[in-house]
mmCIF file of C-alpha atoms and ligand atoms in Angstrom:
data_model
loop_
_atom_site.group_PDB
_atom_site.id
_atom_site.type_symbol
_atom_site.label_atom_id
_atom_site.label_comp_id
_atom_site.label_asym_id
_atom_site.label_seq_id
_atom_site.Cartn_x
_atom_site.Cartn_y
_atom_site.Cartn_z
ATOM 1 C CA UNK A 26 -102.503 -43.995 26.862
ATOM 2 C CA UNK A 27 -102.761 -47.803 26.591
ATOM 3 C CA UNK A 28 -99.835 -49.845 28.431
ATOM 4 C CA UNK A 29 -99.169 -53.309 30.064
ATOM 5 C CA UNK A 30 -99.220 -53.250 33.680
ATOM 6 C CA UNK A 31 -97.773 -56.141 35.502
ATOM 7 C CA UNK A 32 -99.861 -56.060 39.412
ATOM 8 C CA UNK A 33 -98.356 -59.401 40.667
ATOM 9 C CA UNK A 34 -95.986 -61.701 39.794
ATOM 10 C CA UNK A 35 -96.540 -64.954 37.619
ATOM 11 C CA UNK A 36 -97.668 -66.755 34.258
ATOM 12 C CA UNK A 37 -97.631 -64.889 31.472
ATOM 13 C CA UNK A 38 -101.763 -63.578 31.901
ATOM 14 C CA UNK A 39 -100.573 -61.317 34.344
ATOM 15 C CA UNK A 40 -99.449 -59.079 30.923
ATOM 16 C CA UNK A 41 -102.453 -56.848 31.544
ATOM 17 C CA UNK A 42 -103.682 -54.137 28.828
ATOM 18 C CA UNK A 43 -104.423 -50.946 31.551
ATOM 19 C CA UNK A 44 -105.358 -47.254 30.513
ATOM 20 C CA UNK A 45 -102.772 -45.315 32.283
ATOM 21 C CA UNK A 46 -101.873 -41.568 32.745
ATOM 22 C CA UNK A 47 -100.176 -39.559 30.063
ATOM 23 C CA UNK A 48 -96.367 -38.676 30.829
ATOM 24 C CA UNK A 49 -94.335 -35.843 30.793
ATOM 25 C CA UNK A 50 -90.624 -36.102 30.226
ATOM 26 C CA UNK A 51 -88.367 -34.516 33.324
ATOM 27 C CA UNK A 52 -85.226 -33.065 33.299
ATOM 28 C CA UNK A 53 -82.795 -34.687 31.181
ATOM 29 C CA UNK A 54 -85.455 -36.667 28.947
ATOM 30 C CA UNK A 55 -87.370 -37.705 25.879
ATOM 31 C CA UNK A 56 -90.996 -38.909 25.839
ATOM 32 C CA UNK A 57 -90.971 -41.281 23.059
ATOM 33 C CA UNK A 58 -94.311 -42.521 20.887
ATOM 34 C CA UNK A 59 -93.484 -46.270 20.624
ATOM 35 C CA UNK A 60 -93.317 -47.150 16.788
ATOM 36 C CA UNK A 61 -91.894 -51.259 17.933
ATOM 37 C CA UNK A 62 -90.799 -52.332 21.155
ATOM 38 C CA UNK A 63 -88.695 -55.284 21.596
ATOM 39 C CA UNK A 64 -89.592 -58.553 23.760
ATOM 40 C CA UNK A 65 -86.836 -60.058 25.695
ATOM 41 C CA UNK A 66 -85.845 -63.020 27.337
ATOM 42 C CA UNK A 67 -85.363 -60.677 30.419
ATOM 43 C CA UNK A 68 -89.042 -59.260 30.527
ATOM 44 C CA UNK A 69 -90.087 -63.063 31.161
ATOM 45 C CA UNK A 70 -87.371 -63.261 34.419
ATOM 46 C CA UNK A 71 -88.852 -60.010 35.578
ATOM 47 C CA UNK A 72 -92.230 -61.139 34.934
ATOM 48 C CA UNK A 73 -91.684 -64.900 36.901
ATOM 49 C CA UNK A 74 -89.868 -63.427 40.065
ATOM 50 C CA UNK A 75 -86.325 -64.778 38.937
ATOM 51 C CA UNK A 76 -84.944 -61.102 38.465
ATOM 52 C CA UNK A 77 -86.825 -58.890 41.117
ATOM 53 C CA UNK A 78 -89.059 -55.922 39.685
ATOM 54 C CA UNK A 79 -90.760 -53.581 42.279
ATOM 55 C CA UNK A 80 -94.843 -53.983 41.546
ATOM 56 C CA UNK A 81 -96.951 -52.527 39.791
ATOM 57 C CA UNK A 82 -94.414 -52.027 36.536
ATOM 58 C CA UNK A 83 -94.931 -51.592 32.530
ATOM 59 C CA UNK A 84 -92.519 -54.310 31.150
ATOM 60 C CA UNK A 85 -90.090 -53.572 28.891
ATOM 61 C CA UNK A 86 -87.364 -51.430 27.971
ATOM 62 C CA UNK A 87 -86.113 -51.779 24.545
ATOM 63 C CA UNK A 88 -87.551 -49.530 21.947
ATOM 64 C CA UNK A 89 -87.890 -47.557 18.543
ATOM 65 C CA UNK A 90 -89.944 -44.362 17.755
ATOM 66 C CA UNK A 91 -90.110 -40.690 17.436
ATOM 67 C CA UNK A 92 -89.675 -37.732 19.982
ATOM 68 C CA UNK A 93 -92.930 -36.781 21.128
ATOM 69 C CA UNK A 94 -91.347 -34.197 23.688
ATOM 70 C CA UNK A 95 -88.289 -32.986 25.387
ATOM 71 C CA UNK A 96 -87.309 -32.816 29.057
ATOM 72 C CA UNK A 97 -85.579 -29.190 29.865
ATOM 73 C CA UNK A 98 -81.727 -29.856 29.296
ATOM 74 C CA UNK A 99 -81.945 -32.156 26.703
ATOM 75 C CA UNK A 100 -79.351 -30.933 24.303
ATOM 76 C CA UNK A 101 -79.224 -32.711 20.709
ATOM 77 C CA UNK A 102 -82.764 -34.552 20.907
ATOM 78 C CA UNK A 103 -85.889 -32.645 19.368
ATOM 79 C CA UNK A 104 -89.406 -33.867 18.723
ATOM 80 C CA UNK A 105 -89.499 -35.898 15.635
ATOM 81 C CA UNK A 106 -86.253 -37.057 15.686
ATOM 82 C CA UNK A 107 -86.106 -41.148 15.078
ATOM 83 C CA UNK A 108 -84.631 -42.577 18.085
ATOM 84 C CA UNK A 109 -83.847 -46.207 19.643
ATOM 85 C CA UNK A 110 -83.025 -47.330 22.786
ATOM 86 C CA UNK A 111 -82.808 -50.673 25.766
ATOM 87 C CA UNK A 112 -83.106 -48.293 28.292
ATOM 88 C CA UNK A 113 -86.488 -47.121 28.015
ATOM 89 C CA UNK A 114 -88.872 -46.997 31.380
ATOM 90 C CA UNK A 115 -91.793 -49.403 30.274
ATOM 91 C CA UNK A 116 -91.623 -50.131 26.277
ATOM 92 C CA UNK A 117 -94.616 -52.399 26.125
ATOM 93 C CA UNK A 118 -96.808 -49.326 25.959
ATOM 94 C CA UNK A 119 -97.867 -46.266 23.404
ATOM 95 C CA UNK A 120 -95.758 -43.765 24.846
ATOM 96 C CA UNK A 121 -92.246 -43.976 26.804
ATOM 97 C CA UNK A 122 -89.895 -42.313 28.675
ATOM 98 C CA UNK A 123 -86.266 -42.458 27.548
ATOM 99 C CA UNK A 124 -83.185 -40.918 29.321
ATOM 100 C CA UNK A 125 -81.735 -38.501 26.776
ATOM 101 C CA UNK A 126 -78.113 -39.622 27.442
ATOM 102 C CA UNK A 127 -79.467 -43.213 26.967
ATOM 103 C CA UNK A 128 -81.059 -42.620 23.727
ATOM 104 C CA UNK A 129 -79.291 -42.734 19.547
ATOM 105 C CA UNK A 130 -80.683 -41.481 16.758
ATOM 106 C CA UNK A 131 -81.604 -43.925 14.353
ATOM 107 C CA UNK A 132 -80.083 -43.193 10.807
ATOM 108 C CA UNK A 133 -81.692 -42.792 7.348
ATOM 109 C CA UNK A 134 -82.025 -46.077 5.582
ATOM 110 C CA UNK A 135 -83.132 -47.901 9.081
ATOM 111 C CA UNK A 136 -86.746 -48.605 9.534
ATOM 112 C CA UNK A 137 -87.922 -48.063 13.165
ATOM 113 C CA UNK A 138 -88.879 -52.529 13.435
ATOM 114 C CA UNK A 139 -85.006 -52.956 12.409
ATOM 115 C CA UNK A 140 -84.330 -50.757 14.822
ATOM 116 C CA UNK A 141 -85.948 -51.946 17.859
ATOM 117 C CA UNK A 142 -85.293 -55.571 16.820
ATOM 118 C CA UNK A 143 -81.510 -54.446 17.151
ATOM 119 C CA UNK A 144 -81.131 -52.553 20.107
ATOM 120 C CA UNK A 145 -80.804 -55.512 22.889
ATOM 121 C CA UNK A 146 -80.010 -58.541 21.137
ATOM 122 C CA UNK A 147 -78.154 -56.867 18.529
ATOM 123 C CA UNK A 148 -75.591 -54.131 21.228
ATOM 124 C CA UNK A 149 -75.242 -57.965 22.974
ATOM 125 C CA UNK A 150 -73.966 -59.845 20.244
ATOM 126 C CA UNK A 151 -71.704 -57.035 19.469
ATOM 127 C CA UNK A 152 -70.229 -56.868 22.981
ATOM 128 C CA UNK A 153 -69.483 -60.758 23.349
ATOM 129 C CA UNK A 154 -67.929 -60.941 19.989
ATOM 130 C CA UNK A 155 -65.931 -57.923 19.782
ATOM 131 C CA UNK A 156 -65.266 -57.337 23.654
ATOM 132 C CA UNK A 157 -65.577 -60.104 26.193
ATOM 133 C CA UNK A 158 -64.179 -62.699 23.852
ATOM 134 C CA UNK A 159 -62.854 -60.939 20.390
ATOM 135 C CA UNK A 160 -63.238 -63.822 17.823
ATOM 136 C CA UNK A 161 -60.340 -64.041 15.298
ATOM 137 C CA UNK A 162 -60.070 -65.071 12.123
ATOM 138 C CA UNK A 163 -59.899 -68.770 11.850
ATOM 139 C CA UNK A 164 -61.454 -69.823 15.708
ATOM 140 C CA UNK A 165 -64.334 -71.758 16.205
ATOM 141 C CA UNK A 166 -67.531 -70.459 18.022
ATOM 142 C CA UNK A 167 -70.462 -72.339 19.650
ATOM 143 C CA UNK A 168 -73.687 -70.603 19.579
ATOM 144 C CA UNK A 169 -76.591 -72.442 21.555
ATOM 145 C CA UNK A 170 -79.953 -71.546 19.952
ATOM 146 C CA UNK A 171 -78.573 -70.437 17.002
ATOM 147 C CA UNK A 172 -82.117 -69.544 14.748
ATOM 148 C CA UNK A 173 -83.114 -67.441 18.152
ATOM 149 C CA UNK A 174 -83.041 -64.051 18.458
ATOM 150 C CA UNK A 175 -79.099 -63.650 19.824
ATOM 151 C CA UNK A 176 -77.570 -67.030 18.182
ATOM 152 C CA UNK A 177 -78.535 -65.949 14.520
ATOM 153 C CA UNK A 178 -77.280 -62.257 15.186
ATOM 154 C CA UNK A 179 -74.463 -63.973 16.818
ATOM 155 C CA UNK A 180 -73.664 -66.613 13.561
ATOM 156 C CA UNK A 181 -73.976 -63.739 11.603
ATOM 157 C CA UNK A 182 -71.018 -61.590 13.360
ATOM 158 C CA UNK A 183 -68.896 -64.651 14.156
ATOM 159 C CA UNK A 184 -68.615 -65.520 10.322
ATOM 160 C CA UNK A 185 -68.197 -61.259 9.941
ATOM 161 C CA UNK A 186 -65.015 -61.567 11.358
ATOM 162 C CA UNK A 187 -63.606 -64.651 10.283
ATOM 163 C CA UNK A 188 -64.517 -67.057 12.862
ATOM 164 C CA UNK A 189 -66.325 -70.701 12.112
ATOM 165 C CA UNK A 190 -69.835 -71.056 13.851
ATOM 166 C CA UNK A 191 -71.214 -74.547 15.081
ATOM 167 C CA UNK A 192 -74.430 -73.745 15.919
ATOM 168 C CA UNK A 193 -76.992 -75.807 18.140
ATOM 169 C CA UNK A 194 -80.991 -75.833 17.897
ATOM 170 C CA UNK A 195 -84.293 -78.048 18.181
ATOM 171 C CA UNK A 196 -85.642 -78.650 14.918
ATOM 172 C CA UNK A 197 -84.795 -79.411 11.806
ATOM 173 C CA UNK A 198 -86.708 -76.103 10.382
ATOM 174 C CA UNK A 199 -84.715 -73.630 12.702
ATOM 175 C CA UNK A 200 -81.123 -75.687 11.975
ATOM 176 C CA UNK A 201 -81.840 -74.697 8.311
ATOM 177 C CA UNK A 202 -82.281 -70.863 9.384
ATOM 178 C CA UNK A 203 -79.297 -70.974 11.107
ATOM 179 C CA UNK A 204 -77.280 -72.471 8.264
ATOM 180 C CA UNK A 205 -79.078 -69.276 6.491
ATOM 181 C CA UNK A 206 -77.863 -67.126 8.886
ATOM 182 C CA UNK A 207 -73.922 -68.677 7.823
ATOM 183 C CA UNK A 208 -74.029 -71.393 10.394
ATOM 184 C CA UNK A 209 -70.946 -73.928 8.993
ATOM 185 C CA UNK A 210 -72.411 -76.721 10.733
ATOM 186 C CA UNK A 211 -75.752 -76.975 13.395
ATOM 187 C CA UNK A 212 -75.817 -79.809 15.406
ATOM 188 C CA UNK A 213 -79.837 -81.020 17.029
ATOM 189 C CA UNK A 214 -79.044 -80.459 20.735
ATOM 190 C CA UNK A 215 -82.476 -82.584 21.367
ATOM 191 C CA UNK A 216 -81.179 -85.506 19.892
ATOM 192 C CA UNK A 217 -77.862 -85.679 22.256
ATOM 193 C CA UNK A 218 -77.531 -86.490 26.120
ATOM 194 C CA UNK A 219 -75.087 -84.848 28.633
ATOM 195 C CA UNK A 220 -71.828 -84.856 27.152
ATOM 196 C CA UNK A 221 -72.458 -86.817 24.019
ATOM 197 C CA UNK A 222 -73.375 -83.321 22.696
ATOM 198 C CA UNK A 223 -69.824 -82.229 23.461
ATOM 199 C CA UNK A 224 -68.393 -84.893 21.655
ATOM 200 C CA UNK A 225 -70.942 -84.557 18.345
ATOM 201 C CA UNK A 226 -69.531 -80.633 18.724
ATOM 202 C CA UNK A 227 -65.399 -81.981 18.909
ATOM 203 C CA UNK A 228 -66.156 -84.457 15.830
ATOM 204 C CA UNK A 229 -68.203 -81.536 14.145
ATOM 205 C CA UNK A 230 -64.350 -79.533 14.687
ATOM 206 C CA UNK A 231 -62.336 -81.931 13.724
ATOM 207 C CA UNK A 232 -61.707 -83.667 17.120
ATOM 208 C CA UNK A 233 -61.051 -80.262 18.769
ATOM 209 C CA UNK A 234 -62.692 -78.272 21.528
ATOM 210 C CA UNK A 235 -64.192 -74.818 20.601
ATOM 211 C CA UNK A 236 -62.507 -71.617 21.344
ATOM 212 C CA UNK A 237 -65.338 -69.544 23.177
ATOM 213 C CA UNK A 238 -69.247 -71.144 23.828
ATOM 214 C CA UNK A 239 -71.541 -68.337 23.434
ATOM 215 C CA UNK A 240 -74.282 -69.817 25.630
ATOM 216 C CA UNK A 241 -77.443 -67.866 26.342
ATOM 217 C CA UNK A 242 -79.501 -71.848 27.025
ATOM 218 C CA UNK A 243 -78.080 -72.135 30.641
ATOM 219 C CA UNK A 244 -78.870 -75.047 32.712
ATOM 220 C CA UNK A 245 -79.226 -77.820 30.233
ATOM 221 C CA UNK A 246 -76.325 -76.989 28.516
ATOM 222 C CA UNK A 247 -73.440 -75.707 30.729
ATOM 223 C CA UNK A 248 -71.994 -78.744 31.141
ATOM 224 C CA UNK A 249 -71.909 -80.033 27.969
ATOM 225 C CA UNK A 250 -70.879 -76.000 27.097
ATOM 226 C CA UNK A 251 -67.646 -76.671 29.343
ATOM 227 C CA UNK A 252 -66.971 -80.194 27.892
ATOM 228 C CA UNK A 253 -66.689 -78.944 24.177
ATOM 229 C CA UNK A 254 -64.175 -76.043 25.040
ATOM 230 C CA UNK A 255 -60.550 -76.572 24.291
ATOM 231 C CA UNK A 256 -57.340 -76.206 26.805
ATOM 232 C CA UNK A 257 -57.892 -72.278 27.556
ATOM 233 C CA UNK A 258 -60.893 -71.614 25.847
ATOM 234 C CA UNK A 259 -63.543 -69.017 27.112
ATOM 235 C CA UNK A 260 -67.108 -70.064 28.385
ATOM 236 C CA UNK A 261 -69.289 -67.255 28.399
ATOM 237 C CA UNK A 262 -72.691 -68.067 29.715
ATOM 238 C CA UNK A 263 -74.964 -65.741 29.249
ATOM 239 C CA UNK A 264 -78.635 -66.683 29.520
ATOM 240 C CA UNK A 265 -81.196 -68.684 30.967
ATOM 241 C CA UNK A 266 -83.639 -69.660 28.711
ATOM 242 C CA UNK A 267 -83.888 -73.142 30.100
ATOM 243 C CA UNK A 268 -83.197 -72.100 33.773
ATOM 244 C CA UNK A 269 -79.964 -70.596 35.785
ATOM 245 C CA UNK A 270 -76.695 -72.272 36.170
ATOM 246 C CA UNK A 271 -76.436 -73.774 39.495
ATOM 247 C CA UNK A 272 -73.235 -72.938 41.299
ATOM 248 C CA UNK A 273 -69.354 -74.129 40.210
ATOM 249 C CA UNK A 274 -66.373 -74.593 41.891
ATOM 250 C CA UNK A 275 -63.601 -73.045 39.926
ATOM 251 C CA UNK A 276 -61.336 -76.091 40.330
ATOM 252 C CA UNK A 277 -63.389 -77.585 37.439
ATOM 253 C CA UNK A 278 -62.158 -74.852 35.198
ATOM 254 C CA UNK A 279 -58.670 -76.572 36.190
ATOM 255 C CA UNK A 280 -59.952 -79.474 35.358
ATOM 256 C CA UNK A 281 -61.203 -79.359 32.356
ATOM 257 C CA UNK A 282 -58.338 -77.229 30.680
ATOM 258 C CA UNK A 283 -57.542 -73.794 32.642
ATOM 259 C CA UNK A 284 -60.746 -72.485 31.187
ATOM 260 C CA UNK A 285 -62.020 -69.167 31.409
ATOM 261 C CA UNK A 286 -66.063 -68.641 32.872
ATOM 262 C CA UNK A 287 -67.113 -65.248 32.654
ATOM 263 C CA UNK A 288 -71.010 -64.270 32.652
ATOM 264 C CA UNK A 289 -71.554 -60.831 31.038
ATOM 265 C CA UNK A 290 -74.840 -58.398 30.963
ATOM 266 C CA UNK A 291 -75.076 -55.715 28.117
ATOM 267 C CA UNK A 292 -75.436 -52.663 30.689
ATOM 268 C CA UNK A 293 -71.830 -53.173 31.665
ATOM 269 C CA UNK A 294 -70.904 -53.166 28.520
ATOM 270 C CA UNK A 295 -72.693 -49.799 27.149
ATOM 271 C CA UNK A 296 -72.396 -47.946 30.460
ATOM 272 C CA UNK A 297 -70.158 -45.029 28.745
ATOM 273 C CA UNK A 298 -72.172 -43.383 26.148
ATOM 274 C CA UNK A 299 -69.227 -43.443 23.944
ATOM 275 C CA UNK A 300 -69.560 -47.835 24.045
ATOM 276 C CA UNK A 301 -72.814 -47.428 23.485
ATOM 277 C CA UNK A 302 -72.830 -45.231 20.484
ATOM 278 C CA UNK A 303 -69.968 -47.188 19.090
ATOM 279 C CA UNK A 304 -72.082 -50.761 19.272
ATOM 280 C CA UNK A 305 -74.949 -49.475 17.826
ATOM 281 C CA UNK A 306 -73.295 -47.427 15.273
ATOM 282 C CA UNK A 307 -71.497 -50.795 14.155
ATOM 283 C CA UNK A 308 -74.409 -52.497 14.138
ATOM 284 C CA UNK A 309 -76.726 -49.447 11.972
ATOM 285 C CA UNK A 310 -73.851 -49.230 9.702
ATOM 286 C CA UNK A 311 -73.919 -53.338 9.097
ATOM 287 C CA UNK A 312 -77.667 -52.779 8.323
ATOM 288 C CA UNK A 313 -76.859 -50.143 5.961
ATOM 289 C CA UNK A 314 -74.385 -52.124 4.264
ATOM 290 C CA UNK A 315 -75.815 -55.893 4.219
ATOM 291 C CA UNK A 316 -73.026 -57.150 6.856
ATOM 292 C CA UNK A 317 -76.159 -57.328 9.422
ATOM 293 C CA UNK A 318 -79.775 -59.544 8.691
ATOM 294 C CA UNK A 319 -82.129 -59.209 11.552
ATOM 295 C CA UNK A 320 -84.792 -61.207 10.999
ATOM 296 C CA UNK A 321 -88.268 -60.585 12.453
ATOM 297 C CA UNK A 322 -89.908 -63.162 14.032
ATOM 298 C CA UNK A 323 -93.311 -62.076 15.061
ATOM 299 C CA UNK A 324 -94.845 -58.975 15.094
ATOM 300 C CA UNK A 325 -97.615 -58.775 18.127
ATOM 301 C CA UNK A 326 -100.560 -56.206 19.496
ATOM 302 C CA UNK A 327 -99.238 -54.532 22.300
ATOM 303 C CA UNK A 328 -102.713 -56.557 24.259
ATOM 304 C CA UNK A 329 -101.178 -59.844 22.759
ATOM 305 C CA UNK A 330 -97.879 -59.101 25.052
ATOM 306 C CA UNK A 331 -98.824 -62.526 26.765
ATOM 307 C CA UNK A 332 -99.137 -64.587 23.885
ATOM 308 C CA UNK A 333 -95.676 -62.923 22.495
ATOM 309 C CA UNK A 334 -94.519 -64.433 26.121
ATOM 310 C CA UNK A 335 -95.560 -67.776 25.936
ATOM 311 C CA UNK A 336 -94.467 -68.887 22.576
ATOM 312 C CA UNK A 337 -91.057 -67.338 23.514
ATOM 313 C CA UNK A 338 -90.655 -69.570 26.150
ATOM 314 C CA UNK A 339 -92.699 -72.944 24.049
ATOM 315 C CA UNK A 340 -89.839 -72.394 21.694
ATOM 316 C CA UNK A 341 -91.919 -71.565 19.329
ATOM 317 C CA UNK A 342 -90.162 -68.300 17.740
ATOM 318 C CA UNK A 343 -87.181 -67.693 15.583
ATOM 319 C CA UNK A 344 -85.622 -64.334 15.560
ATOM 320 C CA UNK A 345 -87.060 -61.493 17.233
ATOM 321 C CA UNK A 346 -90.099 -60.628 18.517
ATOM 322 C CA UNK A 347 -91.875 -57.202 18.604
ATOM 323 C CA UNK A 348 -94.617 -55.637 19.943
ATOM 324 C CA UNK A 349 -96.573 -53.358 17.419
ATOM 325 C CA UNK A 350 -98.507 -50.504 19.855
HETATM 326 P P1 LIG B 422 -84.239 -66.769 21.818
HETATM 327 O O1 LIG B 422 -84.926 -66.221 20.639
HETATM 328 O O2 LIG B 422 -82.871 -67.329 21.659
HETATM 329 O O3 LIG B 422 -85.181 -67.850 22.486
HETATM 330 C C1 LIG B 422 -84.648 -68.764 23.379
HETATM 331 C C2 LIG B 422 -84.266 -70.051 22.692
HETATM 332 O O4 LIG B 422 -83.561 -70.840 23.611
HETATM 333 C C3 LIG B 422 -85.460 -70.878 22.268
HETATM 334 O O5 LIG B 422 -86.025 -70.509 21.031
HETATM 335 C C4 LIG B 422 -84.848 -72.260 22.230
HETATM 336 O O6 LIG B 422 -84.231 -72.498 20.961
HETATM 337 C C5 LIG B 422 -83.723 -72.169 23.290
HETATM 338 N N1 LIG B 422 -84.079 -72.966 24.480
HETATM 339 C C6 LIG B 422 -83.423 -74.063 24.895
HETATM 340 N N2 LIG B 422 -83.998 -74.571 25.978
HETATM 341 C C7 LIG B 422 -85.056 -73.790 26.258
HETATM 342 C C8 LIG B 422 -86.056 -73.825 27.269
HETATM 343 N N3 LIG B 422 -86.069 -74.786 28.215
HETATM 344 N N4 LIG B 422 -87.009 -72.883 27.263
HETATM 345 C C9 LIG B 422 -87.007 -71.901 26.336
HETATM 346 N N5 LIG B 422 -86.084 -71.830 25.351
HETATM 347 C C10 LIG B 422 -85.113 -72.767 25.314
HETATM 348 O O7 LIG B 422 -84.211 -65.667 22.959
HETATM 349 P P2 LIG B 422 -83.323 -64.342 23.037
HETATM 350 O O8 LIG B 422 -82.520 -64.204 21.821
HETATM 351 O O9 LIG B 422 -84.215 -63.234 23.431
HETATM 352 O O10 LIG B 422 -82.393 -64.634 24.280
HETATM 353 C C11 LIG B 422 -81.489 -65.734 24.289
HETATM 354 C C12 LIG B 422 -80.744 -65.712 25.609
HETATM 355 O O11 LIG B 422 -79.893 -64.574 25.636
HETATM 356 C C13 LIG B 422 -81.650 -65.608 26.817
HETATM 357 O O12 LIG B 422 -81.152 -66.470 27.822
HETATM 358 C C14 LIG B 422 -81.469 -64.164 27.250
HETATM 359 O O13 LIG B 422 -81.695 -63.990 28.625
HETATM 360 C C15 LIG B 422 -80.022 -63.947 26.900
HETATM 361 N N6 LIG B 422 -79.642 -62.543 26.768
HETATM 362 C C16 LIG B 422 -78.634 -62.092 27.580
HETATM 363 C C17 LIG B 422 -78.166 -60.821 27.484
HETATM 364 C C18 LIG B 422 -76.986 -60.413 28.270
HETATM 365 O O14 LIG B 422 -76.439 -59.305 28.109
HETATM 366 N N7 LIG B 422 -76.481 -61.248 29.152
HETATM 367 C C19 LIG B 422 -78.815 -59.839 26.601
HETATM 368 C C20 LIG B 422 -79.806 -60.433 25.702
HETATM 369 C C21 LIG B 422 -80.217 -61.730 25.837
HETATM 370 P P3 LIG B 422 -84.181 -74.028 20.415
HETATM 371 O O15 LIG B 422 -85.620 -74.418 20.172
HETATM 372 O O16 LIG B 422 -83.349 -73.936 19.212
HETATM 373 O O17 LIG B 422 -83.580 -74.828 21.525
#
């Protein structure tokens, strides 16, 4: 089967197109024919050195497609069955293997391109507004890079439950998806230095700090993240698209308000397969009934992996990206 093999660290041409052996699913696990497979922020971290991958690897992890075969023990999976997952071992290929107990079926009524597109970014946006900070009717919400792949999934379950969004982007064509997506107002980050962007965000909220920043940008935005928080209110940083954080001291939390920094990753968040069903459950069943948009990008040839790579990081996407094998 055809697959992208990383052999060394670096720029994105080091997504190479290999032949590699068939697999065979062990104990405990599916081998999976790759309908979609999602690209990730995270596959680009792995790929540069910044989060360590042993070498070589096949990138990727999220995934939608059908059951090709079944390890021995598998109880409730058969070949056929539609299934979706972020755990699989190397998506960015024809054919993957999928730990049964990290697997869900995908439901009638879901296409398996919705499906992948939802797995990562969609279980995310689920956990940071409904678990590590529950938005309630009313609050205000932040959402850097709202038209990307998390920030308009984000605007979109924000305004689900009540909240007001003020999203941020980089051009005037991805501020109007995000006033699509429900967006009540989207501010031009590029057009705003340091902390002048936190204090377009306070006059965009009628002279008050946010309640939570969701805030996947990193670097060039913590600070002004922290500066447009109210007394209290919850920072959750959980990205680098334009770089890590550097280090804080907590006593700036004190001083600017007694606020709360937390910086969450999905796989503590789906760890028991009962969270894990529940998030994407929620999130098939907002498909099903029009709560939920996800809107697709790009659609790539697994062999143009690299180019799906470099206009994530140019900026150049909106939405989610997907590999086609
Ligand atoms: P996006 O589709 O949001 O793409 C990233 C966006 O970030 C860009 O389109 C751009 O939007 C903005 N951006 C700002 N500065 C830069 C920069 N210097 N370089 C590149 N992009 C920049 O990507 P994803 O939705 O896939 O991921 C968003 C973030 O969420 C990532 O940091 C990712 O790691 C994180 N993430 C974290 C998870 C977790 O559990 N912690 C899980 C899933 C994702 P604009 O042009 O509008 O500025």
């Amino acid at each position: 089967m055809r697959a992208i093999v990383v052999n060394e660290l670096g720029d994105p041409d080091v997504l190479q197109l290999s032949d590699v052996d068939d697999q065979q699913p062990g104990p405990g696990e599916l081998l999976v024919e790759v309908g979609a497979a999602g690209v990730n922020f995270i596959e680009t971290y792995q790929r540069s050195g910044l989060y360590k991958m042993p070498l070589p690897y096949t990138p990727g992890a999220e995934l939608a497609g059908h059951v090709l075969a079944v390890g021995e023990g598998v109880v409730g999976f058969e070949p056929g069955d539609r299934v979706a997952t972020v755990d699989g071992r190397g998506s960015y290929a024809e054919q993957a293997i999928v730990p049964a107990d990290r697997a869900v079926r995908v439901p009638e009524g879901v296409d398996v391109e919705t499906a992948a597109a939802l797995m990562l970014q969609g279980m995310t946006a689920h956990y940071l507004t409904q678990s590590t900070y529950p938005i309630k009717p009313g609050e205000t919400a932040l959402v850097h890079a709202a038209a990307g792949g998390m920030g308009l999934l984000l605007t979109q379950l924000v305004k689900a439950a009540g909240g007001k969004v003020i999203g941020t982007t980089s051009s005037e064509a991805k501020a109007k998806l995000a006033a699509e997506a429900g967006a009540d107002e989207v501010v031009r980050y590029d057009q705003f230095e340091g902390d002048d962007l936190a204090v377009e965000v306070l006059r965009r909220n009628g002279g008050q700090g946010v309640h939570v920043v969701y805030d996947g940008v990193g670097a060039s935005t913590f600070d002004a993240s922290l500066s447009s928080l109210r007394p209290r209110g919850m920072m959750v940083s959980f990205g680098n698209a334009s770089g890590p954080v550097p280090p804080v001291a907590p006593l700036r939390l004190s001083q600017q308000g007694s606020l709360f920094l937390t910086r969450p990753t999905l796989a503590n968040y789906i760890a028991a397969r009962q969270e894990l069903e529940w998030r994407a459950g929620d999130l098939f069943g907002w498909i099903q009934d029009g709560t939920l948009t996800v809107r697709i990008g790009a659609t790539y040839p697994l062999g143009e992996a690299a180019q799906a790579h470099r206009d994530l990081a140019a900026r150049k996407t909106t939405g989610k990206l997907l590999l086609i094998p």
